[in-house]
Short mmCIF file of C-alpha atoms in Angstrom, two decimals:
data_model
loop_
_atom_site.label_atom_id
_atom_site.label_comp_id
_atom_site.label_asym_id
_atom_site.label_seq_id
_atom_site.Cartn_x
_atom_site.Cartn_y
_atom_site.Cartn_z
CA MET A 1 164.66 -120.06 86.05
CA LYS A 2 164.81 -116.76 84.19
CA VAL A 3 161.18 -115.90 84.97
CA ARG A 4 161.54 -116.86 88.64
CA LEU A 5 164.70 -114.77 89.09
CA THR A 6 163.17 -111.75 87.40
CA SER A 7 160.02 -112.03 89.52
CA LEU A 8 162.02 -112.23 92.73
CA LEU A 9 164.05 -109.17 91.77
CA VAL A 10 161.04 -107.10 90.80
CA GLY A 11 159.20 -108.19 93.97
CA ALA A 12 162.12 -107.19 96.19
CA ILE A 13 162.34 -103.76 94.57
CA ALA A 14 158.55 -103.27 94.85
CA LEU A 15 158.67 -104.21 98.54
CA PHE A 16 161.51 -101.76 99.17
CA THR A 17 159.67 -99.00 97.29
CA ALA A 18 156.47 -99.62 99.26
CA THR A 19 158.42 -99.49 102.51
CA ILE A 20 159.91 -96.14 101.56
CA ALA A 21 156.57 -94.70 100.49
CA SER A 22 154.74 -95.83 103.65
CA ALA A 23 157.48 -94.89 106.12
CA GLN A 24 156.87 -92.34 108.84
CA PRO A 25 158.17 -88.81 108.05
CA SER A 26 161.03 -89.11 110.53
CA GLN A 27 162.30 -92.45 109.25
CA LEU A 28 163.29 -93.30 105.68
CA ASN A 29 161.96 -90.68 103.30
CA LEU A 30 161.57 -86.95 102.81
CA THR A 31 158.33 -85.31 103.93
CA ARG A 32 155.89 -83.41 101.72
CA GLY A 33 156.27 -80.26 103.83
CA ALA A 34 153.88 -77.41 104.52
CA THR A 35 154.26 -75.32 101.35
CA ASP A 36 153.63 -75.77 97.65
CA ILE A 37 157.37 -75.52 96.91
CA SER A 38 158.22 -78.16 99.49
CA ARG A 39 155.68 -80.50 97.92
CA GLN A 40 157.18 -79.86 94.49
CA VAL A 41 160.60 -80.71 95.90
CA TYR A 42 159.16 -83.91 97.36
CA ASP A 43 157.54 -84.87 94.04
CA LEU A 44 160.81 -84.15 92.24
CA HIS A 45 162.66 -86.32 94.72
CA MET A 46 160.21 -89.18 94.19
CA LEU A 47 160.37 -88.80 90.39
CA VAL A 48 164.16 -89.17 90.43
CA PHE A 49 163.86 -92.03 92.90
CA TYR A 50 161.47 -93.99 90.68
CA ILE A 51 163.63 -93.33 87.62
CA CYS A 52 166.59 -94.75 89.55
CA VAL A 53 164.48 -97.75 90.58
CA ALA A 54 163.47 -98.37 86.96
CA ILE A 55 167.09 -98.11 85.80
CA GLY A 56 168.10 -100.49 88.57
CA VAL A 57 165.44 -103.01 87.57
CA VAL A 58 166.53 -102.97 83.91
CA VAL A 59 170.28 -103.08 84.62
CA PHE A 60 170.22 -105.74 87.33
CA THR A 61 167.65 -107.87 85.49
CA ALA A 62 169.86 -107.87 82.38
CA MET A 63 172.93 -108.55 84.49
CA PHE A 64 171.46 -111.47 86.45
CA ILE A 65 169.88 -113.03 83.35
CA SER A 66 173.25 -112.84 81.61
CA ILE A 67 174.98 -114.39 84.62
CA VAL A 68 172.50 -117.27 84.77
CA ARG A 69 171.98 -118.01 81.05
CA HIS A 70 175.52 -117.46 79.85
CA ARG A 71 177.50 -118.99 82.69
CA LYS A 72 180.55 -121.13 81.93
CA SER A 73 179.07 -124.24 83.59
CA ARG A 74 176.51 -124.43 80.77
CA GLY A 75 179.30 -124.51 78.26
CA VAL A 76 178.47 -121.12 76.80
CA GLU A 77 181.29 -119.57 74.80
CA PRO A 78 181.80 -115.79 75.00
CA ALA A 79 180.82 -113.91 71.86
CA LYS A 80 183.55 -112.23 69.89
CA PHE A 81 182.62 -108.80 68.54
CA HIS A 82 184.27 -105.39 68.52
CA ASP A 83 181.45 -102.87 68.73
CA ASN A 84 177.87 -102.20 67.76
CA VAL A 85 176.90 -98.76 66.47
CA LYS A 86 173.21 -99.17 67.31
CA VAL A 87 173.96 -100.18 70.91
CA GLU A 88 176.36 -97.28 71.38
CA ILE A 89 173.80 -94.82 70.03
CA ALA A 90 171.15 -96.32 72.32
CA TRP A 91 173.21 -96.08 75.48
CA THR A 92 174.09 -92.49 74.63
CA VAL A 93 170.65 -91.24 73.60
CA ILE A 94 168.61 -92.99 76.29
CA PRO A 95 170.61 -91.59 79.29
CA PHE A 96 170.53 -88.16 77.62
CA LEU A 97 166.72 -88.29 77.40
CA ILE A 98 166.51 -89.48 81.01
CA LEU A 99 168.66 -86.56 82.17
CA ILE A 100 166.52 -84.11 80.21
CA GLY A 101 163.43 -85.66 81.78
CA MET A 102 164.87 -84.95 85.23
CA ALA A 103 166.44 -81.56 84.40
CA VAL A 104 163.29 -79.89 83.09
CA PRO A 105 161.10 -80.27 86.23
CA ALA A 106 164.14 -79.64 88.46
CA THR A 107 164.89 -76.36 86.66
CA ILE A 108 161.27 -75.23 86.87
CA THR A 109 161.23 -75.90 90.63
CA LEU A 110 164.58 -74.16 91.22
CA ILE A 111 163.43 -71.07 89.32
CA LYS A 112 160.30 -70.91 91.47
CA MET A 113 162.36 -71.33 94.65
CA ASP A 114 164.53 -68.33 93.71
CA ASP A 115 161.67 -66.04 92.68
CA THR A 116 161.16 -63.70 95.64
CA SER A 117 159.26 -61.06 93.64
CA GLU A 118 155.78 -59.80 94.57
CA SER A 119 156.18 -60.71 98.24
CA ASP A 120 153.58 -59.60 100.80
CA LEU A 121 155.99 -59.41 103.75
CA SER A 122 159.77 -59.10 104.13
CA VAL A 123 161.75 -60.31 107.15
CA LEU A 124 165.46 -59.65 107.69
CA VAL A 125 166.98 -62.75 109.29
CA THR A 126 170.40 -62.18 110.89
CA GLY A 127 172.40 -65.03 112.37
CA SER A 128 174.87 -64.49 115.19
CA GLN A 129 176.65 -66.76 117.63
CA TRP A 130 174.29 -68.34 118.62
CA ARG A 131 170.87 -66.88 118.03
CA TRP A 132 168.67 -65.37 115.31
CA HIS A 133 167.57 -61.76 114.98
CA TYR A 134 164.30 -61.08 113.14
CA SER A 135 163.38 -57.66 111.79
CA TYR A 136 160.05 -57.09 110.01
CA LEU A 137 160.86 -54.57 107.30
CA ASP A 138 157.19 -53.68 106.76
CA TYR A 139 156.56 -53.03 110.47
CA ASP A 140 158.36 -51.52 113.42
CA VAL A 141 159.03 -54.93 114.98
CA GLU A 142 162.33 -56.69 115.68
CA TYR A 143 163.61 -59.08 118.31
CA LEU A 144 166.11 -61.82 119.08
CA SER A 145 165.25 -65.52 119.19
CA ASN A 146 167.26 -67.67 121.62
CA MET A 147 167.12 -71.37 122.39
CA ALA A 148 164.74 -72.02 125.28
CA THR A 149 165.76 -75.58 126.18
CA PRO A 150 166.93 -75.45 129.83
CA ARG A 151 170.61 -76.15 130.44
CA GLU A 152 169.51 -78.72 133.03
CA GLN A 153 168.18 -80.88 130.17
CA ILE A 154 171.41 -80.48 128.20
CA TYR A 155 173.48 -81.52 131.23
CA GLY A 156 171.19 -84.48 131.91
CA ARG A 157 169.75 -83.17 135.17
CA LEU A 158 166.21 -83.11 133.76
CA PRO A 159 164.50 -85.49 131.28
CA GLN A 160 164.53 -84.30 127.68
CA THR A 161 161.23 -83.05 126.25
CA GLU A 162 159.77 -83.80 122.82
CA ASN A 163 161.22 -80.64 121.27
CA TYR A 164 164.61 -80.89 122.97
CA LEU A 165 167.01 -78.32 121.43
CA LEU A 166 164.25 -77.21 119.04
CA GLU A 167 162.44 -74.62 121.18
CA VAL A 168 162.99 -70.88 121.42
CA ASP A 169 161.90 -67.99 123.59
CA ARG A 170 160.72 -65.81 120.67
CA PRO A 171 159.60 -67.67 117.52
CA LEU A 172 159.30 -66.03 114.12
CA VAL A 173 155.63 -65.32 113.35
CA ILE A 174 154.33 -65.15 109.77
CA PRO A 175 150.85 -65.02 108.19
CA THR A 176 149.35 -67.94 106.30
CA GLY A 177 148.47 -67.56 102.63
CA LYS A 178 150.98 -64.71 102.16
CA LYS A 179 154.29 -64.75 100.31
CA VAL A 180 156.97 -64.04 102.91
CA ARG A 181 160.42 -63.03 101.69
CA PHE A 182 163.45 -63.73 103.88
CA LEU A 183 166.59 -61.61 103.58
CA ILE A 184 169.23 -63.74 105.26
CA THR A 185 172.61 -62.49 106.51
CA SER A 186 175.02 -62.77 109.44
CA ASP A 187 176.93 -60.40 111.68
CA ASP A 188 179.83 -62.75 112.53
CA VAL A 189 180.43 -66.17 110.92
CA ILE A 190 178.57 -68.25 108.32
CA HIS A 191 175.26 -69.68 109.55
CA SER A 192 172.47 -71.37 107.60
CA TRP A 193 168.73 -70.76 108.10
CA TRP A 194 167.01 -74.09 107.52
CA VAL A 195 163.33 -74.99 107.92
CA PRO A 196 162.78 -78.42 106.27
CA GLU A 197 158.99 -78.15 106.02
CA PHE A 198 159.37 -74.93 103.98
CA ALA A 199 162.09 -76.39 101.72
CA VAL A 200 164.12 -73.32 102.70
CA LYS A 201 167.83 -73.57 103.46
CA LYS A 202 169.96 -70.50 102.83
CA ASP A 203 173.41 -69.62 104.09
CA ALA A 204 173.71 -66.51 106.25
CA ASN A 205 177.00 -64.93 105.13
CA PRO A 206 178.49 -61.86 106.82
CA GLY A 207 178.47 -58.93 104.43
CA TYR A 208 176.02 -60.56 102.00
CA ILE A 209 172.26 -60.98 101.79
CA ASN A 210 170.71 -64.17 100.42
CA GLU A 211 167.02 -64.33 99.60
CA ALA A 212 164.42 -67.04 100.09
CA TRP A 213 160.66 -67.14 100.43
CA THR A 214 157.76 -69.23 101.59
CA ARG A 215 153.97 -69.30 101.55
CA VAL A 216 152.49 -71.47 104.29
CA ASP A 217 149.03 -72.88 103.69
CA LYS A 218 147.90 -73.82 107.19
CA PRO A 219 148.50 -72.40 110.69
CA GLY A 220 151.00 -74.36 112.70
CA ILE A 221 154.42 -74.54 114.32
CA TYR A 222 157.40 -75.40 112.12
CA ARG A 223 160.87 -76.11 113.42
CA GLY A 224 164.38 -75.98 112.00
CA GLN A 225 167.92 -75.14 113.03
CA CYS A 226 171.22 -73.72 111.87
CA ALA A 227 172.66 -76.09 109.26
CA GLU A 228 176.19 -74.64 109.05
CA LEU A 229 178.88 -75.46 111.59
CA CYS A 230 179.23 -72.03 113.19
CA GLY A 231 181.14 -72.58 116.41
CA ARG A 232 180.90 -74.03 119.87
CA ASP A 233 177.11 -73.66 120.32
CA HIS A 234 176.14 -74.52 116.74
CA GLY A 235 173.88 -77.29 118.05
CA PHE A 236 171.99 -74.82 120.24
CA MET A 237 170.70 -72.49 117.51
CA PRO A 238 167.17 -73.67 116.70
CA ILE A 239 164.52 -72.00 114.54
CA VAL A 240 160.81 -71.97 115.33
CA VAL A 241 158.26 -70.42 112.96
CA ILE A 242 154.61 -69.96 113.89
CA ALA A 243 152.18 -69.47 111.01
CA LYS A 244 149.03 -67.57 112.02
CA GLU A 245 145.88 -66.63 110.18
CA PRO A 246 146.24 -63.10 108.71
CA ALA A 247 143.89 -61.54 111.27
CA ASP A 248 145.74 -63.19 114.16
CA PHE A 249 149.06 -62.11 112.65
CA GLU A 250 147.95 -58.48 112.43
CA ALA A 251 146.81 -58.59 116.05
CA TRP A 252 150.19 -60.03 117.06
CA ILE A 253 152.03 -57.31 115.10
CA GLN A 254 150.03 -54.60 116.84
CA GLY A 255 150.85 -56.11 120.22
CA GLU A 256 154.56 -56.30 119.38
CA GLU A 257 154.65 -52.70 118.16
CA GLN A 258 152.99 -51.58 121.38
CA ARG A 259 155.42 -53.64 123.47
CA LEU A 260 158.44 -52.16 121.71
CA ALA A 261 157.03 -48.64 122.06
CA GLU A 262 156.60 -49.20 125.80
CA ARG A 263 160.14 -50.57 126.02
CA ARG A 264 161.53 -47.48 124.28
CA ALA A 265 159.54 -45.24 126.59
CA GLU A 266 160.97 -47.13 129.56
CA GLU A 267 164.46 -46.70 128.14
CA GLU A 268 163.89 -42.97 127.85
CA ARG A 269 162.71 -42.87 131.45
CA LEU A 270 165.75 -44.81 132.67
CA LEU A 271 168.10 -42.48 130.80
CA SER A 272 166.96 -39.63 133.01
CA MET A 273 167.28 -41.49 136.31
CA GLU A 274 169.94 -43.40 138.21
CA MET A 275 169.52 -46.91 139.60
CA ASP A 276 171.18 -47.76 142.91
CA LYS A 277 174.11 -50.14 142.98
CA ASP A 278 172.24 -52.98 144.71
CA GLU A 279 169.54 -52.99 142.03
CA LEU A 280 172.15 -52.92 139.26
CA MET A 281 174.04 -55.82 140.88
CA ARG A 282 170.87 -57.90 141.24
CA ILE A 283 169.81 -57.39 137.61
CA GLY A 284 173.38 -57.72 136.36
CA GLN A 285 173.85 -61.08 138.06
CA GLN A 286 170.70 -62.44 136.38
CA ILE A 287 171.86 -61.26 132.97
CA HIS A 288 175.39 -62.61 133.47
CA LEU A 289 174.06 -66.05 134.40
CA SER A 290 171.68 -66.17 131.42
CA GLN A 291 173.81 -64.51 128.74
CA CYS A 292 177.49 -64.66 129.74
CA ALA A 293 178.04 -67.64 132.03
CA ALA A 294 178.12 -70.21 129.22
CA CYS A 295 181.47 -68.80 128.06
CA HIS A 296 182.85 -66.86 131.02
CA GLN A 297 181.46 -69.21 133.70
CA PRO A 298 179.22 -68.17 136.62
CA ASN A 299 182.31 -67.29 138.67
CA GLY A 300 183.81 -65.13 135.92
CA GLN A 301 186.87 -67.36 135.54
CA GLY A 302 186.26 -68.16 131.86
CA ILE A 303 187.77 -71.24 130.20
CA PRO A 304 191.58 -70.98 129.99
CA GLY A 305 192.78 -70.85 126.41
CA VAL A 306 189.22 -70.56 125.06
CA PHE A 307 187.27 -67.76 126.77
CA PRO A 308 189.00 -65.07 128.83
CA ALA A 309 188.31 -64.54 132.50
CA ILE A 310 186.46 -61.44 133.67
CA ALA A 311 187.46 -61.84 137.30
CA GLY A 312 190.75 -60.01 137.85
CA SER A 313 191.04 -58.95 134.19
CA GLU A 314 192.66 -55.68 133.18
CA VAL A 315 189.52 -54.55 131.35
CA ALA A 316 187.16 -55.24 134.26
CA LEU A 317 189.46 -53.64 136.82
CA ASN A 318 190.77 -50.58 135.01
CA ASP A 319 189.33 -49.89 131.56
CA ARG A 320 185.65 -49.05 132.05
CA ALA A 321 185.16 -47.58 128.55
CA ARG A 322 186.64 -50.71 126.94
CA HIS A 323 184.46 -52.92 129.13
CA ILE A 324 181.32 -51.11 127.96
CA ASP A 325 182.46 -51.25 124.33
CA VAL A 326 183.08 -55.01 124.46
CA VAL A 327 179.56 -55.69 125.75
CA VAL A 328 177.90 -53.19 123.40
CA ASN A 329 179.80 -53.95 120.17
CA GLY A 330 181.43 -57.33 120.77
CA VAL A 331 184.93 -58.22 119.62
CA ALA A 332 185.51 -58.75 115.90
CA GLY A 333 187.01 -62.10 114.99
CA SER A 334 186.05 -63.73 118.29
CA ALA A 335 183.05 -65.47 119.83
CA MET A 336 182.19 -62.30 121.78
CA GLN A 337 179.09 -61.00 120.01
CA SER A 338 177.45 -57.61 120.29
CA PHE A 339 174.65 -57.26 122.86
CA ARG A 340 173.46 -53.91 121.52
CA ASN A 341 170.36 -55.47 119.94
CA SER A 342 169.69 -58.19 122.49
CA LEU A 343 169.91 -56.20 125.76
CA SER A 344 168.47 -52.84 126.68
CA MET A 345 170.81 -50.03 127.73
CA SER A 346 169.79 -50.46 131.36
CA GLU A 347 170.50 -54.20 131.17
CA ILE A 348 173.94 -53.58 129.65
CA ALA A 349 174.63 -51.05 132.40
CA ALA A 350 173.60 -53.60 135.02
CA VAL A 351 175.76 -56.45 133.71
CA VAL A 352 178.83 -54.20 133.35
CA THR A 353 178.29 -52.93 136.90
CA TYR A 354 177.99 -56.50 138.17
CA GLN A 355 181.10 -57.74 136.38
CA ARG A 356 183.16 -54.80 137.69
CA ASN A 357 182.12 -55.48 141.26
CA ALA A 358 181.80 -59.29 141.50
CA TRP A 359 184.31 -62.09 142.20
CA GLY A 360 186.71 -59.78 144.02
CA ASN A 361 186.92 -57.11 141.32
CA ASP A 362 185.39 -54.54 143.72
CA THR A 363 186.07 -51.45 141.59
CA GLY A 364 183.13 -49.59 143.10
CA ASP A 365 182.08 -48.48 139.59
CA VAL A 366 178.38 -47.89 138.97
CA VAL A 367 177.35 -47.76 135.31
CA GLN A 368 174.02 -46.21 134.37
CA ALA A 369 171.87 -46.49 131.24
CA ALA A 370 172.86 -42.91 130.35
CA ASP A 371 176.51 -44.01 130.24
CA ILE A 372 175.65 -46.73 127.71
CA HIS A 373 173.60 -44.27 125.67
CA ASN A 374 176.47 -41.76 125.61
CA HIS A 375 178.94 -44.48 124.61
CA ILE A 376 176.73 -45.61 121.71
CA GLN A 377 176.15 -42.05 120.53
CA GLY A 378 179.85 -41.28 120.73
CA ASN A 379 180.70 -44.27 118.53
CA GLN A 380 178.16 -43.64 115.78
#
């Protein structure tokens, strides 16, 4: 009876362990990841798991044998003893040694995870409601990354794709085989930059900078998302990282630097010219629908008690300088973020012009890129 019971118990645990080990990455177990650190985390997880399994086998085997062999129906009388020094020493020393056996590899891995020294590339990652801003500190490259999943999929008007809510318009690009350091912060509320396959999850706290790093072995696309409840659109703040071979990464960097230089040159050109009102209204409507309509609604009515209306508002009708400032710098302590880094000066001018002349506002105001430039310069 004893042998049969023990065999059944051990067999059940072995079957469960085999199921865990052979499960698909998205089902029952962690994945090994794409970096050396992530694989160390996986191995540490499995070490602790097997230790727990071994403890479970010993404890439950002893418990079930005691239940079967010393049950009352067999006429067994309970032993009468007060304590046993050897047993007490054993159940103190053995757990201590087990904890040390887990603590040593865990500490080694944690120290490696926090060691951001001797990095080959540094990227400033800034979270904001609800997007990520990436700035390459070793290059003249920076941009915003927004979720690219169409709203029609979110509202159920289109079928959901494989990477639903995990696709962006501008992914972060890093080189393979290089140590990349992430400086992670926020410009509004607490976010968390999490890429499971890198074993990287760091909070983005306003006013603080947390550090993390990764070294990806193979080219590929790796996905994550914000892991800190950060407001209404928390679920729409994905992360996509593309790892490229070093030569391909350098080519991409050169292309980005050229693109940004051309954009700055275009900004300079627009500062010296004036766009007509119809062009500003056309561009402004597109920007409002893509950037502002989620909160303020396409008709500018907002959501009562949550997001203020633009149509008929005091700011949109009378206070032009305040209107520009709200779009450029956002509103502290609210969900209204700054668009200074996400929109060009001409785009900000267009959306302000549109909002001051749409939905019956009809102020007749025309805002140019030079007005936005002067406002920014006057507030620095």
